[in-house]
Coordinates of C-alpha atoms in Angstrom, one line a residue:
M1 CA -34.0 15.7 82.5
I2 CA -32.0 12.5 83.5
A3 CA -35.0 10.3 82.7
R4 CA -35.4 12.0 79.4
R5 CA -31.7 11.3 78.5
I6 CA -32.1 7.7 79.5
E7 CA -35.1 7.4 77.2
Q8 CA -33.2 8.9 74.3
A9 CA -30.2 6.6 74.9
S10 CA -32.5 3.7 75.0
L11 CA -33.8 4.5 71.5
L12 CA -30.3 4.6 70.2
I13 CA -29.3 1.4 71.9
L14 CA -32.4 -0.4 70.6
S15 CA -31.7 0.7 67.0
G16 CA -28.1 -0.5 67.3
A17 CA -29.1 -3.8 68.8
I18 CA -31.5 -4.4 65.9
V19 CA -28.8 -3.8 63.4
V20 CA -26.3 -6.0 65.2
L21 CA -28.8 -8.8 65.4
G22 CA -29.7 -8.5 61.7
I23 CA -26.0 -8.7 60.6
F24 CA -25.4 -11.7 62.9
Q25 CA -28.4 -13.6 61.6
M26 CA -27.6 -12.9 58.0
F27 CA -23.9 -13.9 58.2
M28 CA -24.6 -17.0 60.3
R29 CA -27.1 -18.1 57.7
V30 CA -24.9 -17.6 54.6
Q31 CA -21.4 -18.1 56.0
N32 CA -21.9 -19.6 59.5
T33 CA -19.5 -16.9 60.8
V34 CA -19.2 -13.2 61.0
P35 CA -16.1 -11.8 59.1
Q36 CA -13.6 -10.0 61.3
A37 CA -13.5 -7.0 59.0
Y38 CA -17.2 -6.4 59.6
V39 CA -16.8 -6.7 63.3
T40 CA -14.1 -4.1 63.4
R41 CA -15.8 -1.6 61.2
L42 CA -19.2 -2.1 62.9
G43 CA -17.5 -1.4 66.3
I44 CA -15.9 1.8 64.9
T45 CA -19.2 2.9 63.4
G46 CA -21.1 2.3 66.7
A47 CA -18.5 4.3 68.7
L48 CA -18.9 7.2 66.2
F49 CA -22.6 7.1 66.6
V50 CA -22.2 7.4 70.4
V51 CA -19.7 10.3 70.0
F52 CA -22.1 12.1 67.6
W53 CA -24.9 11.7 70.1
I54 CA -22.8 13.1 73.0
V55 CA -21.7 16.1 70.9
L56 CA -25.3 16.6 70.0
L57 CA -26.3 16.7 73.6
V58 CA -23.5 19.1 74.6
R59 CA -23.7 21.5 71.7
Q60 CA -27.4 21.2 70.7
P61 CA -29.1 20.2 74.0
H62 CA -32.6 20.8 72.8
A63 CA -32.3 19.0 69.4
N64 CA -34.9 16.4 68.5
Q65 CA -33.9 12.8 69.5
T66 CA -36.1 10.7 67.1
I67 CA -34.2 11.4 63.9
L68 CA -30.9 9.9 64.9
P69 CA -32.2 6.4 65.8
C70 CA -34.1 6.3 62.5
V71 CA -31.0 7.2 60.6
L72 CA -29.0 4.5 62.4
L73 CA -31.6 1.9 61.7
L74 CA -32.0 2.8 58.0
S75 CA -28.2 2.9 57.5
G76 CA -27.8 -0.5 59.3
I77 CA -30.5 -2.1 57.2
G78 CA -28.8 -0.9 54.1
V79 CA -25.5 -2.3 55.2
I80 CA -27.1 -5.6 56.0
M81 CA -28.7 -5.9 52.5
I82 CA -25.6 -4.7 50.7
A83 CA -23.4 -7.3 52.6
R84 CA -26.0 -9.9 51.6
I85 CA -25.7 -9.0 47.9
D86 CA -21.9 -9.0 48.1
N87 CA -21.9 -12.5 49.5
Q88 CA -24.2 -13.8 46.8
N89 CA -22.1 -12.2 44.1
E90 CA -19.1 -14.1 45.5
V91 CA -21.0 -17.4 45.6
F92 CA -22.1 -17.0 42.0
G93 CA -18.6 -16.3 40.9
K94 CA -18.9 -12.6 40.1
G95 CA -15.7 -11.8 42.1
H96 CA -15.0 -10.5 45.5
S97 CA -17.1 -7.5 46.4
T98 CA -16.4 -5.0 49.2
V99 CA -19.3 -2.6 48.7
A100 CA -20.7 -3.1 52.2
L101 CA -17.3 -2.5 53.8
N102 CA -17.0 0.7 51.7
Q103 CA -20.4 1.7 52.8
L104 CA -19.4 1.4 56.5
T105 CA -16.3 3.5 55.7
W106 CA -18.4 6.2 54.1
L107 CA -20.8 6.1 57.1
C108 CA -17.9 6.7 59.5
V109 CA -16.8 9.7 57.3
A110 CA -20.3 11.0 57.4
L111 CA -20.5 10.8 61.2
V112 CA -17.3 12.6 61.6
L113 CA -18.4 15.5 59.3
C114 CA -21.8 15.6 61.0
S115 CA -20.1 15.8 64.5
I116 CA -18.0 18.8 63.3
L117 CA -21.1 20.4 61.8
V118 CA -23.2 20.1 64.9
A119 CA -20.3 21.2 67.2
F120 CA -19.5 24.4 65.3
L121 CA -22.8 25.4 63.7
R122 CA -24.5 26.7 66.8
D123 CA -26.9 29.0 64.9
Y124 CA -28.1 27.8 61.5
R125 CA -29.0 31.4 60.5
V126 CA -25.4 32.2 59.6
L127 CA -26.0 30.2 56.5
R128 CA -28.2 33.1 55.2
K129 CA -25.1 35.3 55.0
F130 CA -23.7 33.0 52.3
S131 CA -26.8 32.7 50.1
Y132 CA -25.4 33.8 46.8
L133 CA -22.1 31.9 47.5
S134 CA -24.3 28.8 48.1
M135 CA -26.0 29.4 44.8
V136 CA -22.6 29.5 42.9
V137 CA -21.3 26.4 44.7
G138 CA -24.5 24.5 44.0
L139 CA -24.6 25.4 40.3
V140 CA -20.9 24.5 39.9
L141 CA -21.5 21.1 41.6
L142 CA -24.6 20.5 39.5
L143 CA -22.8 21.2 36.2
S144 CA -19.4 19.8 37.1
P145 CA -20.1 16.4 35.4
M146 CA -20.0 18.2 32.1
L147 CA -16.3 18.9 32.6
P148 CA -13.9 16.9 30.4
F149 CA -11.7 14.2 31.7
I150 CA -13.4 14.0 35.2
G151 CA -17.0 13.9 34.1
T152 CA -18.3 10.3 33.5
E153 CA -21.4 9.0 31.8
I154 CA -22.9 5.9 33.3
N155 CA -26.1 4.2 31.9
G156 CA -26.8 7.1 29.7
A157 CA -26.6 9.8 32.4
R158 CA -23.7 12.1 32.8
V159 CA -23.9 12.8 36.6
W160 CA -20.7 11.4 37.9
L161 CA -17.2 12.6 38.7
S162 CA -14.4 10.1 38.5
I163 CA -11.6 10.7 41.1
G164 CA -9.1 7.9 40.8
S165 CA -10.8 4.6 41.5
H166 CA -13.8 6.3 43.1
S167 CA -16.8 8.1 41.7
L168 CA -18.7 11.0 43.1
Q169 CA -22.2 12.2 42.4
P170 CA -22.0 16.0 43.0
A171 CA -25.8 16.6 42.6
E172 CA -26.3 15.1 46.1
F173 CA -24.3 17.9 47.6
A174 CA -25.6 20.5 45.2
K175 CA -29.1 20.0 46.7
L176 CA -27.9 21.2 50.1
F177 CA -26.3 24.4 48.8
L178 CA -29.2 25.2 46.5
A179 CA -31.6 24.7 49.5
F180 CA -29.6 27.3 51.4
F181 CA -30.0 29.8 48.5
F182 CA -33.7 29.0 47.8
A183 CA -34.5 29.5 51.5
S184 CA -32.7 32.8 51.7
Y185 CA -34.0 34.2 48.4
L186 CA -37.6 33.3 49.2
F187 CA -37.4 34.6 52.7
D188 CA -36.2 38.0 51.4
H189 CA -38.8 38.2 48.5
R190 CA -41.8 36.3 50.0
D191 CA -44.0 39.5 50.2
Q192 CA -43.5 40.3 46.5
L193 CA -44.1 36.7 45.5
A194 CA -47.2 36.3 47.7
V195 CA -49.1 39.1 45.8
G196 CA -51.3 37.5 43.2
G197 CA -52.5 38.7 39.9
R198 CA -55.7 37.9 38.0
K199 CA -57.9 34.9 38.7
V200 CA -58.3 32.3 35.9
L201 CA -60.8 29.5 36.4
G202 CA -60.9 30.2 40.2
V203 CA -57.1 30.2 40.6
R204 CA -55.2 33.4 41.3
L205 CA -52.2 33.5 39.0
P206 CA -48.9 35.3 40.0
R207 CA -47.9 38.5 38.5
L208 CA -45.8 38.4 35.4
Q209 CA -42.9 40.3 37.0
D210 CA -42.8 37.6 39.7
L211 CA -42.4 34.7 37.3
G212 CA -38.7 35.4 36.8
P213 CA -37.3 33.2 39.6
I214 CA -39.3 30.1 38.7
L215 CA -38.4 30.6 35.0
V216 CA -34.7 30.8 35.8
V217 CA -34.9 27.6 37.9
W218 CA -37.0 25.9 35.2
V219 CA -34.3 26.8 32.6
V220 CA -31.5 25.5 34.8
C221 CA -33.4 22.2 35.5
M222 CA -34.2 21.8 31.8
G223 CA -30.5 22.4 31.0
V224 CA -29.5 19.6 33.4
L225 CA -32.0 17.3 31.8
V226 CA -30.8 18.2 28.3
L227 CA -27.1 18.2 28.9
Q228 CA -26.8 15.3 31.4
H229 CA -29.9 13.3 30.4
D230 CA -30.8 13.0 34.1
L231 CA -34.5 13.1 34.6
G232 CA -34.3 12.4 38.4
T233 CA -31.9 15.2 39.4
S234 CA -33.7 17.9 37.4
L235 CA -37.1 16.8 38.8
M236 CA -35.8 16.8 42.3
F237 CA -34.4 20.3 42.2
F238 CA -37.4 21.7 40.4
A239 CA -39.8 20.1 42.9
M240 CA -37.7 21.4 45.9
F241 CA -37.9 25.0 44.6
V242 CA -41.6 24.8 43.9
S243 CA -42.4 23.3 47.3
M244 CA -40.4 26.0 49.1
L245 CA -42.1 28.6 46.9
Y246 CA -45.5 27.4 48.0
V247 CA -44.4 27.3 51.7
A248 CA -43.1 30.9 51.4
T249 CA -46.2 32.4 49.6
G250 CA -49.1 30.0 50.3
Q251 CA -50.2 30.4 46.6
K252 CA -51.4 27.1 45.1
S253 CA -50.9 28.6 41.6
W254 CA -47.2 28.2 41.9
I255 CA -47.6 24.4 42.3
M256 CA -49.8 24.3 39.2
I257 CA -47.4 26.4 37.1
G258 CA -44.5 24.3 38.3
F259 CA -46.2 21.0 37.4
V260 CA -47.3 22.2 34.0
G261 CA -43.9 23.7 33.2
F262 CA -42.0 20.5 34.2
A263 CA -44.5 18.3 32.4
V264 CA -44.0 20.2 29.2
G265 CA -40.2 20.0 29.6
A266 CA -40.3 16.3 30.4
V267 CA -42.5 15.5 27.4
A268 CA -40.2 17.4 25.1
A269 CA -37.2 15.6 26.6
A270 CA -38.8 12.2 26.1
S271 CA -39.4 13.0 22.5
L272 CA -35.9 14.4 21.8
F273 CA -33.6 12.1 23.9
S274 CA -33.6 8.4 23.5
H275 CA -32.5 7.7 27.1
V276 CA -35.5 9.5 28.7
G277 CA -37.8 8.1 26.0
N278 CA -36.7 4.5 26.7
R279 CA -37.5 4.9 30.4
V280 CA -40.9 6.2 29.6
N281 CA -41.5 3.4 27.1
A282 CA -40.4 0.8 29.6
W283 CA -42.8 2.2 32.2
L284 CA -45.7 2.2 29.8
H285 CA -45.0 -1.3 28.2
P286 CA -42.8 -3.3 30.7
Y287 CA -44.0 -6.7 29.6
D288 CA -43.7 -6.1 25.9
N289 CA -41.2 -8.6 24.5
K290 CA -39.5 -6.0 22.3
V291 CA -39.2 -3.5 25.2
Y292 CA -38.1 -6.2 27.6
N293 CA -35.2 -7.3 25.4
A294 CA -34.2 -3.8 24.1
I295 CA -31.1 -2.0 25.3
G296 CA -32.2 0.2 28.1
G297 CA -35.5 -1.6 28.2
S298 CA -37.7 -2.9 31.0
F299 CA -35.6 -6.0 32.0
Q300 CA -34.4 -4.4 35.2
L301 CA -37.9 -3.1 36.1
V302 CA -39.6 -6.5 35.5
Q303 CA -37.0 -8.4 37.5
G304 CA -37.5 -6.0 40.4
R305 CA -41.2 -6.6 40.3
F306 CA -40.6 -10.4 40.3
G307 CA -38.5 -10.0 43.4
L308 CA -41.2 -8.1 45.2
A309 CA -43.7 -10.8 44.2
T310 CA -41.4 -13.5 45.5
G311 CA -41.1 -11.9 48.9
G312 CA -44.9 -11.8 49.5
M313 CA -46.1 -10.6 52.9
T314 CA -43.2 -11.7 55.2
G315 CA -40.4 -12.2 52.7
T316 CA -38.1 -15.2 52.1
G317 CA -35.8 -14.2 55.1
L318 CA -32.4 -12.7 55.2
G319 CA -29.9 -14.7 53.1
Q320 CA -32.6 -16.9 51.5
G321 CA -33.6 -14.9 48.5
H322 CA -31.9 -14.1 45.1
P323 CA -31.7 -10.3 44.9
T324 CA -28.7 -10.3 42.6
V325 CA -30.9 -11.4 39.7
T326 CA -32.0 -7.7 39.4
P327 CA -29.3 -5.4 38.0
Y328 CA -28.0 -2.8 40.5
A329 CA -29.8 -4.6 43.3
N330 CA -27.6 -2.8 46.0
S331 CA -28.2 0.8 44.7
D332 CA -31.1 1.7 42.4
F333 CA -33.2 -1.4 43.2
I334 CA -32.3 -2.0 46.8
Y335 CA -36.0 -1.4 47.6
A336 CA -36.9 -4.5 45.5
S337 CA -34.1 -6.5 47.2
L338 CA -35.5 -5.6 50.6
G339 CA -39.0 -6.5 49.5
E340 CA -37.8 -10.0 48.4
E341 CA -36.1 -10.9 51.7
L342 CA -38.2 -8.9 54.2
G343 CA -41.5 -8.9 52.4
I344 CA -44.2 -6.2 52.4
A345 CA -44.1 -6.0 56.2
G346 CA -40.4 -5.1 56.1
L347 CA -41.0 -2.5 53.4
F348 CA -43.7 -0.9 55.5
A349 CA -41.4 -0.8 58.4
V350 CA -38.8 1.0 56.3
L351 CA -41.3 3.4 54.9
A352 CA -42.5 4.1 58.5
L353 CA -38.9 5.1 59.5
Y354 CA -38.8 7.5 56.6
L355 CA -42.2 8.8 57.6
I356 CA -40.9 9.5 61.2
I357 CA -38.0 11.5 59.8
I358 CA -40.2 13.5 57.4
G359 CA -43.0 14.0 59.9
T360 CA -40.5 15.2 62.5
G361 CA -38.9 17.6 60.0
M362 CA -42.3 19.0 59.2
I363 CA -43.0 19.6 62.9
I364 CA -39.6 21.3 63.3
A365 CA -40.5 23.6 60.3
M366 CA -43.8 24.5 62.0
K367 CA -42.3 25.1 65.4
V368 CA -39.3 27.2 64.5
T369 CA -40.2 30.9 64.6
D370 CA -37.6 32.1 62.1
G371 CA -38.8 32.4 58.6
F372 CA -35.5 31.3 57.1
G373 CA -35.5 28.2 59.3
K374 CA -39.0 27.3 58.3
L375 CA -38.1 27.4 54.6
L376 CA -34.9 25.6 55.0
A377 CA -36.3 22.8 57.2
S378 CA -39.3 22.3 54.9
G379 CA -37.1 22.4 51.8
L380 CA -34.7 19.7 53.2
V381 CA -37.6 17.5 54.4
F382 CA -39.5 17.7 51.1
T383 CA -36.3 16.9 49.2
M384 CA -36.0 13.7 51.1
A385 CA -39.7 12.9 50.8
F386 CA -39.7 13.5 47.1
Q387 CA -36.6 11.4 46.7
V388 CA -38.2 8.5 48.5
F389 CA -41.3 8.8 46.5
T390 CA -39.6 8.9 43.1
V391 CA -37.5 5.8 43.9
V392 CA -40.3 3.7 45.4
G393 CA -42.7 4.9 42.7
G394 CA -40.2 4.0 40.0
V395 CA -39.5 0.5 41.4
T396 CA -43.2 -0.3 41.9
G397 CA -44.3 1.2 38.5
V398 CA -46.1 4.2 39.7
I399 CA -43.9 6.6 37.8
P400 CA -40.9 6.1 35.3
L401 CA -37.5 5.3 36.7
T402 CA -35.5 8.4 37.6
G403 CA -32.1 7.0 38.6
L404 CA -32.2 8.4 42.1
T405 CA -31.2 6.4 45.2
L406 CA -33.0 5.7 48.5
P407 CA -31.5 7.9 51.3
Y408 CA -29.3 5.9 53.8
L409 CA -30.2 2.5 52.2
A410 CA -28.6 2.5 48.8
A411 CA -24.9 1.9 48.2
G412 CA -23.0 5.0 47.5
G413 CA -20.9 7.4 49.6
S414 CA -22.2 10.6 48.0
S415 CA -25.8 9.9 48.8
L416 CA -25.0 8.7 52.3
I417 CA -22.9 11.6 53.3
A418 CA -25.2 14.2 51.8
N419 CA -28.3 12.8 53.5
C420 CA -26.5 12.5 56.9
V421 CA -25.6 16.2 56.6
L422 CA -29.2 16.9 55.8
A423 CA -30.3 15.1 59.0
S424 CA -27.7 17.0 61.0
L425 CA -29.1 20.3 59.7
L426 CA -32.6 19.3 60.8
L427 CA -31.2 18.6 64.2
V428 CA -29.5 22.0 64.4
I429 CA -32.8 23.7 63.4
S430 CA -34.8 21.6 65.9
N431 CA -32.5 22.8 68.7
A432 CA -33.7 26.4 67.9
A433 CA -37.3 25.2 67.5
N434 CA -37.4 23.4 70.9
K435 CA -35.4 25.9 72.9
P436 CA -37.4 27.4 75.8
V437 CA -38.2 31.1 75.5
G438 CA -36.0 32.0 78.5
D439 CA -33.1 29.9 77.4
T440 CA -31.5 32.1 74.8
D441 CA -27.7 32.4 74.3
D442 CA -26.0 35.7 73.6
E443 CA -25.3 35.0 69.9
A444 CA -28.8 34.1 69.0
F445 CA -30.3 37.0 71.0
Q446 CA -28.0 39.5 69.3
Y447 CA -28.8 38.1 65.9
E448 CA -32.5 38.3 66.5
A449 CA -32.2 41.8 67.9
L450 CA -30.2 42.9 64.9
M451 CA -32.7 41.4 62.4
A452 CA -35.6 43.0 64.3
L453 CA -33.8 46.4 64.2
R454 CA -33.2 46.1 60.5
E455 CA -36.8 45.1 59.9
K456 CA -38.0 48.1 61.9
E457 CA -35.8 50.5 60.1
K458 CA -37.0 49.1 56.8
K459 CA -40.6 49.5 57.7
A460 CA -39.9 53.1 59.0
A461 CA -38.2 54.0 55.7
Q462 CA -41.2 52.6 53.7
A463 CA -43.6 54.6 55.9
R464 CA -41.6 57.8 55.3
T465 CA -41.5 57.2 51.6
A466 CA -45.3 56.6 51.5
Q467 CA -46.0 59.7 53.6
S468 CA -43.8 61.8 51.3
E469 CA -45.5 60.5 48.2
A470 CA -48.9 61.2 49.8
E471 CA -47.9 64.8 50.7
T472 CA -46.5 65.4 47.3
E473 CA -49.7 64.2 45.7
M474 CA -51.9 66.3 48.0
R475 CA -49.9 69.4 47.2
N476 CA -50.2 68.7 43.5
E477 CA -54.0 68.3 43.8
S478 CA -54.2 71.5 45.9
H479 CA -52.2 73.4 43.3
D480 CA -54.4 72.1 40.4
E481 CA -57.6 73.1 42.4
S482 CA -56.2 76.6 43.1
E483 CA -55.4 77.2 39.4
T484 CA -58.9 76.1 38.5
M485 CA -60.8 78.1 41.1
A486 CA -58.7 81.3 41.4
V487 CA -60.8 83.3 38.9
P488 CA -60.9 87.2 39.3
A489 CA -64.1 88.6 40.8
P490 CA -66.5 90.2 38.3
A491 CA -66.4 94.0 38.2
F492 CA -69.7 95.8 38.0
A493 CA -68.5 99.3 37.8
S494 CA -70.0 101.6 35.1
A495 CA -69.2 104.9 33.7
S496 CA -71.6 106.5 36.3
T497 CA -69.8 105.0 39.3
S498 CA -66.4 106.5 38.8
N499 CA -66.2 107.3 42.5
A500 CA -67.0 103.7 43.6
A501 CA -64.2 101.8 45.5
P502 CA -62.6 98.9 43.7
V503 CA -63.6 95.4 44.8
A504 CA -60.8 93.5 46.5
P505 CA -59.8 90.3 44.6
V506 CA -60.9 86.9 45.9
P507 CA -58.0 85.2 47.7
S508 CA -56.7 81.9 46.3
T509 CA -58.1 78.7 47.7
S510 CA -54.6 77.7 48.8
E511 CA -54.6 80.8 51.2
M512 CA -58.0 80.1 52.8
P513 CA -59.3 77.2 54.9
R514 CA -61.1 74.3 53.2
H515 CA -64.5 75.3 54.7
A516 CA -64.3 78.7 52.9
R517 CA -63.7 77.3 49.4
H518 CA -67.4 76.7 48.8
T519 CA -68.2 80.3 49.9
A520 CA -65.5 81.6 47.5
Q521 CA -67.0 79.7 44.6
A522 CA -70.4 81.1 45.4
V523 CA -69.0 84.6 45.4
Q524 CA -67.3 84.1 42.1
H525 CA -70.4 82.8 40.5
P526 CA -73.4 84.9 41.8
S527 CA -76.9 84.0 41.0
N528 CA -79.3 86.1 38.8
E529 CA -81.2 87.5 41.7
E530 CA -78.0 88.7 43.3
T531 CA -77.0 90.3 40.0
E532 CA -80.3 92.3 39.8
I533 CA -79.9 93.5 43.4
I534 CA -76.3 94.6 42.7
T535 CA -77.5 96.5 39.5
Q536 CA -80.3 98.3 41.4
R537 CA -78.0 99.4 44.2
A538 CA -75.4 100.5 41.7
R539 CA -78.0 102.8 40.0
Q540 CA -79.1 104.2 43.4
G541 CA -75.5 104.8 44.3
A542 CA -75.1 106.8 41.1
H543 CA -77.4 109.4 42.6
D544 CA -76.0 109.7 46.1
G545 CA -72.4 108.7 45.3
D546 CA -71.7 107.1 48.7
T547 CA -73.2 103.6 48.6
L548 CA -70.8 100.7 47.7
P549 CA -72.8 98.4 45.4
E550 CA -70.9 95.2 45.8
A551 CA -70.4 95.2 49.6
T552 CA -74.0 94.7 50.5
A553 CA -74.7 92.0 48.0
M554 CA -71.7 89.7 48.4
P555 CA -70.9 88.5 51.9
G556 CA -67.4 87.6 52.7
L557 CA -65.8 90.3 50.7
K558 CA -63.8 93.1 52.4
R559 CA -65.2 96.5 51.7
E560 CA -62.5 99.1 51.6
S561 CA -63.6 102.7 50.8
Q562 CA -61.2 105.1 49.1
T563 CA -62.2 107.9 51.4
S564 CA -63.1 106.2 54.7
A565 CA -62.4 102.9 56.5
A566 CA -65.7 103.1 58.5
P567 CA -67.9 100.1 58.8
R568 CA -70.8 99.5 56.5
H569 CA -73.5 100.5 59.0
A570 CA -71.6 103.8 59.7
A571 CA -71.4 104.6 56.0
G572 CA -75.2 104.0 55.7
T573 CA -75.9 106.3 58.6
A574 CA -73.9 109.1 57.2
S575 CA -75.7 108.8 53.9
A576 CA -79.1 109.0 55.6
E577 CA -78.1 112.1 57.5
R578 CA -77.1 113.9 54.3
R579 CA -80.4 113.0 52.7
A580 CA -82.2 114.4 55.7
Q581 CA -80.4 117.7 55.5

């Protein structure tokens, strides 16, 4: 165990050393000194990382230890590049900029919040109790930029809240709360959603009654797209829900329906709203002179590509490029800024760090035994993966620009805090996934026992209901059969057989065993030969007055004489004796 902790600490120290070396090299190259403000805040940030790691070891001893070094390295690289851009803005006379110092401040706030979360959230499954509350909070945060006075529209998208001199993007926090709700809802309804309907072109489509959830989410996402003109946020939420729906049910048809539904909505939005249409037009025709010089055109996109081309394979080096030529180089286009000074090799290293976090999250989702944990971990990881894909794809021209930011790298406190909380939730889930079977605390054991008991009671209630319905159906079928087959036995008495005993009625099929029903039907419907025999014996009985006609022809019927209860062979013997006399 000690050797393992030393190895984990070594990863954290190595990541911190790389960040410190990068900041030192960049500032010595552009200013020949490291500002004291950066030294102080870097020291506080490093101390908070150590505190967070210690709290993680104490409260979540089995948590994965590869996510935190990657987060530290990505956050440090982002601070280095933002500080580089701040310095160049000052050199070019654009004013004093403190975005990098603010980024370090927000990182400290995020570490404090994550330490509190890891310390007090011992079991992530308590989040399932607040599923509908999470839905309400998520929708309120998502739609809050539409409020007057505090909602702000920037670059055509109304996704910001202005609080004094600061701005907040609530959609970054809304994705966490909606992930809680989606995981809880899909965990409770996964069996109904997994049932497929008819097959069309080899694909099994879902039932119509199960399309309700995805239609509601589609309407909400389209509403965000229409009201806020934000293609990236609506696409991120819709993709998160569809991916979690696929994990919960395993039905590929949900992915196809989700893709087709959002494609239809996006095409309609591009036709109706100029902001979305301009982004699509800039993506399709970036080098067209009219599109390049138009308002909201392709100028930013083309400058970012020129920066990537300038960097080449190894980059120009920290402090030796011109990333500020591209608008929003420290937020939306920080990937292009990194490509210019670090080159393709540096970009691949950054993507590898994201891949480690995403791959580790997928492993956590597969290892955890709780279904809610699987859905929550996979939803959070896919959200990050999709966000990275949309930003990198937009900068490189694979897809249109969406306005999203790279997690941990881009400037902005909202994105940084939300993604740090996301990583902390993955760490909490990984603690449950990596925990040995025998090492189970009392709270987790009681929760699992309670959930198992509830599931057992639910299955027992379903079994009783099914058995009751089956018994009711069987009784109804038996009642219908008895009404159909309970026909009175035919009477063959004539005027000459006035002394003959009446034939007992055939009992109902409900009063006799199943193997006797065929016999009863045969008795009720005698053949022609049996009818002739009965007629002949009735005529003979008319002369001696003692023979019972039906009794000898129809087996299974009880013969009851009016004058004597003697057996049939005794009655026949008495008749023969009288003939002899």
